[in-house]
Amino acid sequence: MISPKIQDAINAQINAEFWSAYLYLAMAMHFESEGLHGIANWFRIQFKEEQAHAEIFINYLLSRGGRVALAPIAEVPDSWESPLAAYEATLVHEQKVTSLINGIYALAEAEHDYATRGKLDWFVSEQVEEEETAQGLIDRLKLIGENGMALYMLDQELAARVYNVPAPLANA
Ligand code: MG
């Protein structure tokens, strides 16, 4: 059985992951309408990954005999000034998610819930990757600046991104 404190924290995280999914779906829709279909594809995959993150937490809570509470998902923005602005917003958001994961990790330690702490290890590494990827795209978009051909080439590259089911879900 899981403690009520940990259960509440994981339920809050499930909502945060769905909010992330919603944010990236909104970004995908925005860039579809801007004609940047590769960037849109990248964000659509991000959307699927975030849904998978929520599902991993859902499955974990159920496996511990907990109750999943699906709260309303708050509204997300619907437009961004540029791809650079969207990836900057992505980085800021992922940094926030990292601090939320760290918060649950600290709570799990305080509650001596080592199963939850162990489950979070994958997310801790995943957040390093999320921040690194967003930062990498920010760096490239800054280099690209106003160069339309360079942006076109990046868009083509991001069109090739494919969705892979995150390991904890694939192995579930
Ligand atoms: Mg996530």
Short mmCIF file of C-alpha atoms and ligand atoms in Angstrom, two decimals:
data_model
loop_
_atom_site.label_atom_id
_atom_site.label_comp_id
_atom_site.label_asym_id
_atom_site.label_seq_id
_atom_site.Cartn_x
_atom_site.Cartn_y
_atom_site.Cartn_z
CA MET A 1 0.00 0.00 0.00
CA ILE A 2 1.18 3.48 -0.79
CA SER A 3 1.04 6.41 1.67
CA PRO A 4 -1.59 9.11 1.04
CA LYS A 5 1.16 11.74 0.70
CA ILE A 6 2.95 9.81 -2.04
CA GLN A 7 -0.35 8.98 -3.71
CA ASP A 8 -1.28 12.68 -3.83
CA ALA A 9 2.16 13.62 -5.18
CA ILE A 10 1.95 10.99 -7.93
CA ASN A 11 -1.58 12.04 -8.84
CA ALA A 12 -0.33 15.65 -9.13
CA GLN A 13 2.49 14.38 -11.35
CA ILE A 14 0.03 12.47 -13.57
CA ASN A 15 -1.78 15.77 -14.10
CA ALA A 16 1.53 17.57 -14.81
CA GLU A 17 2.46 14.94 -17.41
CA PHE A 18 -0.92 15.31 -19.11
CA TRP A 19 -0.49 19.08 -19.05
CA SER A 20 2.88 18.62 -20.73
CA ALA A 21 1.22 16.41 -23.35
CA TYR A 22 -1.42 19.11 -23.91
CA LEU A 23 1.27 21.81 -24.20
CA TYR A 24 3.23 19.88 -26.82
CA LEU A 25 0.08 18.98 -28.74
CA ALA A 26 -0.76 22.70 -28.87
CA MET A 27 2.75 23.40 -30.16
CA ALA A 28 2.35 20.66 -32.80
CA MET A 29 -0.96 22.18 -33.95
CA HIS A 30 0.60 25.65 -34.05
CA PHE A 31 3.53 24.57 -36.21
CA GLU A 32 1.28 22.54 -38.52
CA SER A 33 -0.57 25.75 -39.28
CA GLU A 34 2.74 27.58 -39.75
CA GLY A 35 3.78 25.03 -42.40
CA LEU A 36 6.64 23.68 -40.26
CA HIS A 37 5.50 20.07 -40.45
CA GLY A 38 8.77 18.58 -39.22
CA ILE A 39 8.75 20.66 -36.05
CA ALA A 40 5.07 19.77 -35.67
CA ASN A 41 6.00 16.09 -35.98
CA TRP A 42 8.65 16.51 -33.29
CA PHE A 43 6.10 18.02 -30.90
CA ARG A 44 3.50 15.35 -31.74
CA ILE A 45 6.00 12.72 -30.64
CA GLN A 46 6.71 14.74 -27.53
CA PHE A 47 2.93 14.73 -26.91
CA LYS A 48 2.86 10.92 -27.13
CA GLU A 49 5.86 10.59 -24.83
CA GLU A 50 4.20 12.76 -22.18
CA GLN A 51 1.04 10.66 -22.34
CA ALA A 52 3.26 7.62 -21.85
CA HIS A 53 4.87 9.27 -18.80
CA ALA A 54 1.41 9.79 -17.29
CA GLU A 55 0.56 6.17 -18.02
CA ILE A 56 3.74 4.93 -16.34
CA PHE A 57 2.74 6.78 -13.16
CA ILE A 58 -0.84 5.49 -13.47
CA ASN A 59 0.35 1.89 -13.79
CA TYR A 60 2.74 2.35 -10.89
CA LEU A 61 0.07 3.80 -8.60
CA LEU A 62 -2.28 0.91 -9.46
CA SER A 63 0.49 -1.64 -8.86
CA ARG A 64 0.91 -0.24 -5.34
CA GLY A 65 -2.81 -0.48 -4.59
CA GLY A 66 -3.29 3.28 -4.94
CA ARG A 67 -6.18 5.24 -6.40
CA VAL A 68 -5.70 7.29 -9.53
CA ALA A 69 -7.45 10.68 -9.53
CA LEU A 70 -7.67 12.37 -12.92
CA ALA A 71 -7.98 16.11 -12.30
CA PRO A 72 -8.90 18.67 -15.00
CA ILE A 73 -6.08 19.67 -17.33
CA ALA A 74 -5.42 23.42 -17.26
CA GLU A 75 -5.50 25.48 -20.45
CA VAL A 76 -2.31 25.81 -22.49
CA PRO A 77 -1.11 28.64 -24.77
CA ASP A 78 -2.02 28.28 -28.44
CA SER A 79 0.66 30.22 -30.28
CA TRP A 80 4.38 30.95 -30.13
CA GLU A 81 6.33 33.74 -31.80
CA SER A 82 8.84 31.39 -33.42
CA PRO A 83 10.27 27.87 -33.20
CA LEU A 84 12.97 29.35 -30.93
CA ALA A 85 10.31 30.74 -28.57
CA ALA A 86 8.57 27.34 -28.47
CA TYR A 87 11.77 25.47 -27.64
CA GLU A 88 12.67 28.07 -25.01
CA ALA A 89 9.22 27.52 -23.47
CA THR A 90 9.85 23.77 -23.70
CA LEU A 91 13.12 24.07 -21.80
CA VAL A 92 11.58 26.23 -19.06
CA HIS A 93 8.73 23.74 -18.76
CA GLU A 94 11.02 20.71 -18.61
CA GLN A 95 13.13 22.40 -15.94
CA LYS A 96 9.92 22.79 -13.94
CA VAL A 97 9.05 19.12 -14.47
CA THR A 98 12.55 18.18 -13.28
CA SER A 99 11.95 20.07 -10.04
CA LEU A 100 8.58 18.32 -9.60
CA ILE A 101 10.23 14.90 -10.06
CA ASN A 102 12.97 15.89 -7.60
CA GLY A 103 10.26 16.95 -5.14
CA ILE A 104 8.59 13.52 -5.26
CA TYR A 105 12.00 11.87 -4.98
CA ALA A 106 12.73 13.85 -1.79
CA LEU A 107 9.27 13.02 -0.43
CA ALA A 108 9.79 9.31 -1.17
CA GLU A 109 13.06 9.44 0.77
CA ALA A 110 11.44 11.25 3.68
CA GLU A 111 8.64 8.67 3.74
CA HIS A 112 11.09 5.75 3.38
CA ASP A 113 9.23 4.71 0.23
CA TYR A 114 12.16 3.18 -1.63
CA ALA A 115 9.97 1.53 -4.27
CA THR A 116 8.75 4.96 -5.38
CA ARG A 117 12.26 6.37 -5.22
CA GLY A 118 13.46 3.53 -7.44
CA LYS A 119 10.63 4.05 -9.91
CA LEU A 120 11.64 7.71 -10.20
CA ASP A 121 15.22 6.91 -11.23
CA TRP A 122 14.16 6.45 -14.86
CA PHE A 123 12.38 9.83 -14.78
CA VAL A 124 15.44 11.55 -13.30
CA SER A 125 17.53 10.38 -16.27
CA GLU A 126 14.72 11.14 -18.71
CA GLN A 127 14.62 14.76 -17.48
CA VAL A 128 18.36 15.16 -18.13
CA GLU A 129 17.68 14.05 -21.70
CA GLU A 130 14.60 16.30 -22.11
CA GLU A 131 16.53 19.38 -20.98
CA GLU A 132 19.58 18.51 -23.08
CA THR A 133 17.46 17.98 -26.21
CA ALA A 134 15.56 21.25 -25.77
CA GLN A 135 18.81 23.14 -25.15
CA GLY A 136 20.38 21.57 -28.24
CA LEU A 137 17.49 22.72 -30.43
CA ILE A 138 17.62 26.21 -28.90
CA ASP A 139 21.32 26.42 -29.76
CA ARG A 140 20.68 25.32 -33.33
CA LEU A 141 17.74 27.71 -33.80
CA LYS A 142 19.90 30.58 -32.53
CA LEU A 143 22.54 29.68 -35.14
CA ILE A 144 19.85 29.44 -37.81
CA GLY A 145 18.55 32.92 -36.98
CA GLU A 146 16.65 34.29 -39.99
CA ASN A 147 18.14 31.78 -42.45
CA GLY A 148 15.10 30.20 -44.14
CA MET A 149 17.07 27.45 -45.86
CA ALA A 150 18.68 26.39 -42.59
CA LEU A 151 15.26 26.33 -40.90
CA TYR A 152 13.88 24.28 -43.79
CA MET A 153 16.70 21.76 -43.33
CA LEU A 154 16.10 21.49 -39.58
CA ASP A 155 12.38 21.03 -40.25
CA GLN A 156 13.19 18.18 -42.66
CA GLU A 157 15.40 16.57 -40.04
CA LEU A 158 12.76 16.79 -37.31
CA ALA A 159 10.20 15.27 -39.70
CA ALA A 160 12.18 12.03 -39.42
CA ARG A 161 11.72 11.67 -35.66
CA VAL A 162 9.77 8.52 -34.78
CA TYR A 163 7.97 7.58 -31.59
CA ASN A 164 9.47 4.89 -29.40
CA VAL A 165 7.44 3.63 -26.46
CA PRO A 166 9.37 4.67 -23.32
CA ALA A 167 11.12 1.70 -21.71
CA PRO A 168 9.09 1.47 -18.47
CA LEU A 169 5.89 1.27 -20.53
CA ALA A 170 7.30 -0.99 -23.25
CA ASN A 171 8.48 -3.42 -20.59
CA ALA A 172 5.28 -3.22 -18.53
MG MG B 1 7.30 14.03 -18.93
#
